[in-house]
PDB file of C-alpha atoms in Angstrom:
ATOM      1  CA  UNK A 120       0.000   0.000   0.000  1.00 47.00           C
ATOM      2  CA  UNK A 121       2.051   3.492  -0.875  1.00 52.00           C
ATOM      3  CA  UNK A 122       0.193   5.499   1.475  1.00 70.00           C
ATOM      4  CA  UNK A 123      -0.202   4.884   5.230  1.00 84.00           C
ATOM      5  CA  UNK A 124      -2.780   3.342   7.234  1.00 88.00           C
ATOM      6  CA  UNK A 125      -4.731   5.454   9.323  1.00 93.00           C
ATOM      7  CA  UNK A 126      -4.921   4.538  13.127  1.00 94.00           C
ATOM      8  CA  UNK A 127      -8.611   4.406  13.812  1.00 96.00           C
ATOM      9  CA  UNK A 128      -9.138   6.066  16.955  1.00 96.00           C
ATOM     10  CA  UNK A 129     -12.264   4.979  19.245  1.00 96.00           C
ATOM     11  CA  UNK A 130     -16.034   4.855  17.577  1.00 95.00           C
ATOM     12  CA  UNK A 131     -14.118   4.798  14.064  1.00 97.00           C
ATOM     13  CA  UNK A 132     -13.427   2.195  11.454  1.00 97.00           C
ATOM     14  CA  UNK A 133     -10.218   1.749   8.893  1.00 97.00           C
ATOM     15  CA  UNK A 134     -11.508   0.706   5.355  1.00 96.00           C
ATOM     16  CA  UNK A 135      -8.542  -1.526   5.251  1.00 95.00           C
ATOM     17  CA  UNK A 136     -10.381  -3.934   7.664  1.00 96.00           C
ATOM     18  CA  UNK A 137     -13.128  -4.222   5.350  1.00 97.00           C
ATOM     19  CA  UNK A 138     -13.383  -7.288   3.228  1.00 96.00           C
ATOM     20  CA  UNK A 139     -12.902  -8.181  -0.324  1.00 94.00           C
ATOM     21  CA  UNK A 140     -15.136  -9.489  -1.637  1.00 96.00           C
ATOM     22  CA  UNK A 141     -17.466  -6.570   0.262  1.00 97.00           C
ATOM     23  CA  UNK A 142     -19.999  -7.410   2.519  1.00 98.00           C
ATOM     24  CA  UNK A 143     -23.476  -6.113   2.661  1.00 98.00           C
ATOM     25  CA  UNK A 144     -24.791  -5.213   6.417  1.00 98.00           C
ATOM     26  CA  UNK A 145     -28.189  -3.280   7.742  1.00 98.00           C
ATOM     27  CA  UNK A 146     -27.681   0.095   9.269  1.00 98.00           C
ATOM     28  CA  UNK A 147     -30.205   1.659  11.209  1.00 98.00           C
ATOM     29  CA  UNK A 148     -28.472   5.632  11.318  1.00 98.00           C
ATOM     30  CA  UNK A 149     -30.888   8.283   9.592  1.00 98.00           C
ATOM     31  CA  UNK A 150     -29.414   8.174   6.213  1.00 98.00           C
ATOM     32  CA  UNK A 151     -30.952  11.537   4.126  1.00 98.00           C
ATOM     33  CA  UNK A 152     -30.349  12.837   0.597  1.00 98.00           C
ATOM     34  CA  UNK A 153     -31.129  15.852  -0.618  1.00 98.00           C
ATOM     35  CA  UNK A 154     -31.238  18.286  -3.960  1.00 98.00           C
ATOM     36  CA  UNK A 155     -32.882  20.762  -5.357  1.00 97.00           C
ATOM     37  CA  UNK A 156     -34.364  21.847  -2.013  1.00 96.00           C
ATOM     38  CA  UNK A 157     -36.184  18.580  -1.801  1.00 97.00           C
ATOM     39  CA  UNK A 158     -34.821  15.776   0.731  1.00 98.00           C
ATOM     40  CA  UNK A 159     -34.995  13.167  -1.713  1.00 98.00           C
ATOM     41  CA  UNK A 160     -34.700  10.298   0.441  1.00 98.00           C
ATOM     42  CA  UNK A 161     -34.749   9.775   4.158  1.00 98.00           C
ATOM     43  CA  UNK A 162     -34.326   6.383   5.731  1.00 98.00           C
ATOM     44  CA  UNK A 163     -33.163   4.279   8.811  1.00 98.00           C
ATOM     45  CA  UNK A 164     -33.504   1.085   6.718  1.00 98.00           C
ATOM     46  CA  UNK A 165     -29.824   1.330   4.269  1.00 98.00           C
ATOM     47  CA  UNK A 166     -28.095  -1.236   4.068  1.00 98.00           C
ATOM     48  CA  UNK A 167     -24.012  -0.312   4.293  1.00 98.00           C
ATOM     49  CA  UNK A 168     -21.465  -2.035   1.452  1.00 98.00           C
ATOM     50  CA  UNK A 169     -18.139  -2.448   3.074  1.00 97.00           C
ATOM     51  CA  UNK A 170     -15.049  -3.225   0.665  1.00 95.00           C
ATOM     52  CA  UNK A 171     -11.823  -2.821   1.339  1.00 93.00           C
ATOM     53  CA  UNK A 172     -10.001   0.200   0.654  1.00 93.00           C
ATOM     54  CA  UNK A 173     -13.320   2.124   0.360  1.00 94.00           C
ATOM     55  CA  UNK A 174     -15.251   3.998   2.718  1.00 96.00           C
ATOM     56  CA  UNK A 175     -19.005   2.662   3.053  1.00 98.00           C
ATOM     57  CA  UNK A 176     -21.633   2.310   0.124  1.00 98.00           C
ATOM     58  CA  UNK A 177     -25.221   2.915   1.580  1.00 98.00           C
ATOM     59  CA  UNK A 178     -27.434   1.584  -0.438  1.00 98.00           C
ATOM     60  CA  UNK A 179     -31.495   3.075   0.564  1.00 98.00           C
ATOM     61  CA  UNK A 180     -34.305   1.110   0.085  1.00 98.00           C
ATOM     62  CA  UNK A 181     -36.620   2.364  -2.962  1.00 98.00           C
ATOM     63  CA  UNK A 182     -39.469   2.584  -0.481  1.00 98.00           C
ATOM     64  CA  UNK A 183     -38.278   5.688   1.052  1.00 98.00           C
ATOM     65  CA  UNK A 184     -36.841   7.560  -2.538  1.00 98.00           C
ATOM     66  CA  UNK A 185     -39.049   9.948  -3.976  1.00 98.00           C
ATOM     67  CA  UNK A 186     -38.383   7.678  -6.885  1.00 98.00           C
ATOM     68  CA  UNK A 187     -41.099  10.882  -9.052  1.00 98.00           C
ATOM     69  CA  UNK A 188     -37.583  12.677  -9.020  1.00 98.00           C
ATOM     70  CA  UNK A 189     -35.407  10.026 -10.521  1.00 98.00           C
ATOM     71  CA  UNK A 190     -35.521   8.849 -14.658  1.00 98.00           C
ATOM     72  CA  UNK A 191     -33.593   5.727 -15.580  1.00 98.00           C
ATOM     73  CA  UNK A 192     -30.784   6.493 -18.096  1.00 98.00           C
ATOM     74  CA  UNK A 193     -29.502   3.872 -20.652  1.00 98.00           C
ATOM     75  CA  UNK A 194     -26.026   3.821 -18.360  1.00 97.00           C
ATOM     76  CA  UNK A 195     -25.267   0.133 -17.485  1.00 97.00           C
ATOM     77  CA  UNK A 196     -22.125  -0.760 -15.694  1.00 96.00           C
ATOM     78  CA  UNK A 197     -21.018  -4.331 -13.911  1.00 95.00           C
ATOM     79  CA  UNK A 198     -19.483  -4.758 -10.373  1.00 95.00           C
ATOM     80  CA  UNK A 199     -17.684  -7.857 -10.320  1.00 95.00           C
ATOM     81  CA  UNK A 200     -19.397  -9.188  -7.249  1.00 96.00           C
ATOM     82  CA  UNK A 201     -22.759  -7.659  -7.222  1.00 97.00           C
ATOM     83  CA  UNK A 202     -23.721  -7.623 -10.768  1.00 96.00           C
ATOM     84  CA  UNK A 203     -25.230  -5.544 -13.521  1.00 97.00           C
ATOM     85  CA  UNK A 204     -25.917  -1.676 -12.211  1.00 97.00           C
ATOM     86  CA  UNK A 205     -28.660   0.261 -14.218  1.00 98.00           C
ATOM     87  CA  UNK A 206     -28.536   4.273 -13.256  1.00 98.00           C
ATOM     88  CA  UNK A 207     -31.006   7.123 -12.765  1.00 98.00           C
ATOM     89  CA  UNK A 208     -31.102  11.031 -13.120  1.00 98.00           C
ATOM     90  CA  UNK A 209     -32.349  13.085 -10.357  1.00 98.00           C
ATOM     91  CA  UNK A 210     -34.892  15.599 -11.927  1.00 98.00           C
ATOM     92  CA  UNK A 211     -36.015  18.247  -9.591  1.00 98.00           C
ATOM     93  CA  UNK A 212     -37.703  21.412 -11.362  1.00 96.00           C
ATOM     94  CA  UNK A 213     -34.801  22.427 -14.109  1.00 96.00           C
ATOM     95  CA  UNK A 214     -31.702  21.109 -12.316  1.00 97.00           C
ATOM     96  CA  UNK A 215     -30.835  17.622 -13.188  1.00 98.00           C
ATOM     97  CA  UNK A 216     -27.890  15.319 -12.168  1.00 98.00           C
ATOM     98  CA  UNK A 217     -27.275  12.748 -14.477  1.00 98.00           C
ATOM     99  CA  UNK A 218     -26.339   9.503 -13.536  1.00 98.00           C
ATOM    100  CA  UNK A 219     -26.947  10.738  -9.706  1.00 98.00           C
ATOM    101  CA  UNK A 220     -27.715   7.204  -8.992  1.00 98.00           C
ATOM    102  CA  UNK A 221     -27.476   3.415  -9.051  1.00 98.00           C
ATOM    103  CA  UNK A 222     -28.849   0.115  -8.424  1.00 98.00           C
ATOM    104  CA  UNK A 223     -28.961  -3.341  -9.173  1.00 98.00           C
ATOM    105  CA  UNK A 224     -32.204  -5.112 -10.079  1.00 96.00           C
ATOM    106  CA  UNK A 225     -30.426  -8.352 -10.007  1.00 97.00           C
ATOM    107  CA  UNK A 226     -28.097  -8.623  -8.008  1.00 98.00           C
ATOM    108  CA  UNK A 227     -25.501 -11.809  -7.795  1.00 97.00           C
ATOM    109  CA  UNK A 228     -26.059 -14.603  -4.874  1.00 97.00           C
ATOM    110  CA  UNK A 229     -24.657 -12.661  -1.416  1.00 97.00           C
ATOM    111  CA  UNK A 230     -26.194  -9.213  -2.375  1.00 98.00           C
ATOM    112  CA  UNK A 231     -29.680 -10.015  -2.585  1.00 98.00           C
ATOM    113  CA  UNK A 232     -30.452  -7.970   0.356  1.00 98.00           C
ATOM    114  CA  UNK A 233     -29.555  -4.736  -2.283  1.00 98.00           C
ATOM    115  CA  UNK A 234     -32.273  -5.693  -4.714  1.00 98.00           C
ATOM    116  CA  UNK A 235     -35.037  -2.850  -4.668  1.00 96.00           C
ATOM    117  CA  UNK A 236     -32.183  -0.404  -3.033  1.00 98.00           C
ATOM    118  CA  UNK A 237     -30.290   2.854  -4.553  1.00 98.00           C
ATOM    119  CA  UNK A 238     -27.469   4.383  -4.257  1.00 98.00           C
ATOM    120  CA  UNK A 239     -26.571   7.993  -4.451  1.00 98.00           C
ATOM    121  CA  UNK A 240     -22.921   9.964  -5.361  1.00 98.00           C
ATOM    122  CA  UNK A 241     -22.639  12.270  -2.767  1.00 98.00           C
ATOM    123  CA  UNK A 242     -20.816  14.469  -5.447  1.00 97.00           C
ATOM    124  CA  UNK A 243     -23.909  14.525  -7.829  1.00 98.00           C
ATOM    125  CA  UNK A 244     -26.307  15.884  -5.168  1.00 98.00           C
ATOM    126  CA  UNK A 245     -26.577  18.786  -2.983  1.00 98.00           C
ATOM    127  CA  UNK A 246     -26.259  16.670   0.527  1.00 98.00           C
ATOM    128  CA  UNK A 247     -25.904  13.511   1.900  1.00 98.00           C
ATOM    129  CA  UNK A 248     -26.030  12.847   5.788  1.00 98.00           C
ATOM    130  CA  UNK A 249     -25.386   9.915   8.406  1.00 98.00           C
ATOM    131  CA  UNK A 250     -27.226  10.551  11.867  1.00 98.00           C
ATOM    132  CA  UNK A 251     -26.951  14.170  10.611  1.00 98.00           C
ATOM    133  CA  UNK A 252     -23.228  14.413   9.704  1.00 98.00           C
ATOM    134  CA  UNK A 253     -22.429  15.616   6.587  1.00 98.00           C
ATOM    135  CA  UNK A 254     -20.529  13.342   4.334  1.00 98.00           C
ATOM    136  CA  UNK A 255     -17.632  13.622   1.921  1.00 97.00           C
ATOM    137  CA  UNK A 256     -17.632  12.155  -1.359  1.00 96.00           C
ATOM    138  CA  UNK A 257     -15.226   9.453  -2.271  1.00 93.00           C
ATOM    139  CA  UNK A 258     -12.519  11.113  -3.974  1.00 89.00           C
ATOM    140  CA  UNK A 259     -12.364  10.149  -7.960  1.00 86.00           C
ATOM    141  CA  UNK A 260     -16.378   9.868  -8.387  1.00 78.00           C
ATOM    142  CA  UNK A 261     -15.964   5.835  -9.143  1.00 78.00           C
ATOM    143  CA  UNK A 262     -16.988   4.123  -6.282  1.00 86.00           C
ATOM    144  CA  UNK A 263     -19.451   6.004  -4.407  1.00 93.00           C
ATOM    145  CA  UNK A 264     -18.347   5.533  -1.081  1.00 96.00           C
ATOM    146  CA  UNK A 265     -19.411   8.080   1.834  1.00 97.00           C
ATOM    147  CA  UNK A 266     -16.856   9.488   4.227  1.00 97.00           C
ATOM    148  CA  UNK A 267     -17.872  10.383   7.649  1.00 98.00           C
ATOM    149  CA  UNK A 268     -16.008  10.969  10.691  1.00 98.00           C
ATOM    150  CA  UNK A 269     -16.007   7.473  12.056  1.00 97.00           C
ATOM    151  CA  UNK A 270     -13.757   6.122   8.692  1.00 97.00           C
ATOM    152  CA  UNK A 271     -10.505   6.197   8.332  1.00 97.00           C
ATOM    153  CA  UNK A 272      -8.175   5.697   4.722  1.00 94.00           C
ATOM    154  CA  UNK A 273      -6.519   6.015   2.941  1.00 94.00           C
ATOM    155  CA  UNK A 274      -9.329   5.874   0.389  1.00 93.00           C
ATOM    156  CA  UNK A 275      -9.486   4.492  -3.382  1.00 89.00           C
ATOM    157  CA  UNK A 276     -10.401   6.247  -5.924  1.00 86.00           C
ATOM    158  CA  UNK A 277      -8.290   9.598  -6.106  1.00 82.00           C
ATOM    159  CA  UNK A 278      -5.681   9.873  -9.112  1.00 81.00           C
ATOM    160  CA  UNK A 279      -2.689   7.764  -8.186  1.00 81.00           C
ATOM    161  CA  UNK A 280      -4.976   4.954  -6.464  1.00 82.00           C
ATOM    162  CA  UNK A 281      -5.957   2.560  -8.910  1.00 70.00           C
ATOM    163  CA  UNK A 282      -3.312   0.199  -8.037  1.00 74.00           C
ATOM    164  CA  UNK A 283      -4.044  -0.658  -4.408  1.00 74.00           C
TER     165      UNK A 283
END
């Protein structure tokens, strides 16, 4: 690894302790996403995707997504371990964020519990928070990870990165 591990302190977690392949757990903080003035979604019901080298994926459950403000796009991508992703805009008067979002429909035996769930870039909307912290997008836009206080790097995904 050419960069060092962080120490996590007390109450905080080091992404390089998270597995590979990542694994999918249940959260029950107040995860909320907002844009255009409109909180989006709002939910105590994520489910986190850990993965080493990358802070935490929350993936909300479509029940609790305005889903009005989000259009599917023709984007397709595929995670090695979860599957096939299909995308969505978020559409909110005249502002629009393409590709804002992300899910998987289908998603490959140990990520079931993701199906009907969505995923936002915290870089593509106005705000993302966990229990009311404001998160940091993952640097480089790839992953989609959210950084909060209680995570530690070094993070994937900024120039220089790709080879961890």
């Amino acid at each position: 690894m050419p960069t060092q591990r962080q120490i996590p302190q007390p109450g905080q977690e080091s992404v390089w302790d998270y597995p590979r392949p990542p694994r999918v757990e249940p959260t029950t903080k107040l995860i909320r996403v907002s844009f255009g003035g409109i909180v989006i979604a709002e939910t105590q019901a994520a489910y986190r995707v850990l993965e080493t080298s990358h802070p935490p994926t929350y993936y909300l459950p479509q029940a609790d997504i305005r889903m009005e403000y989000l259009r599917r796009t023709p984007l397709q991508t595929v995670c090695e371990f979860k599957g096939g992703a299909t995308y969505w805009s978020l559409v909110v008067g005249e502002r629009e964020s393409e590709n804002a979002a992300w899910g998987y429909a289908n998603p490959r035996p140990g990520y079931e519990a993701i199906r009907h769930h969505i995923a936002f870039y915290a870089s593509r909307v106005d705000e993302c928070t966990v229990n009311g912290e404001v998160v940091m997008a993952q640097p480089g836009d790839f992953y989609g990870g959210w950084i909060t206080s209680d995570v530690v790097g070094p993070f994937k995904g900024a120039p220089g990165t790709w080879g961890w």
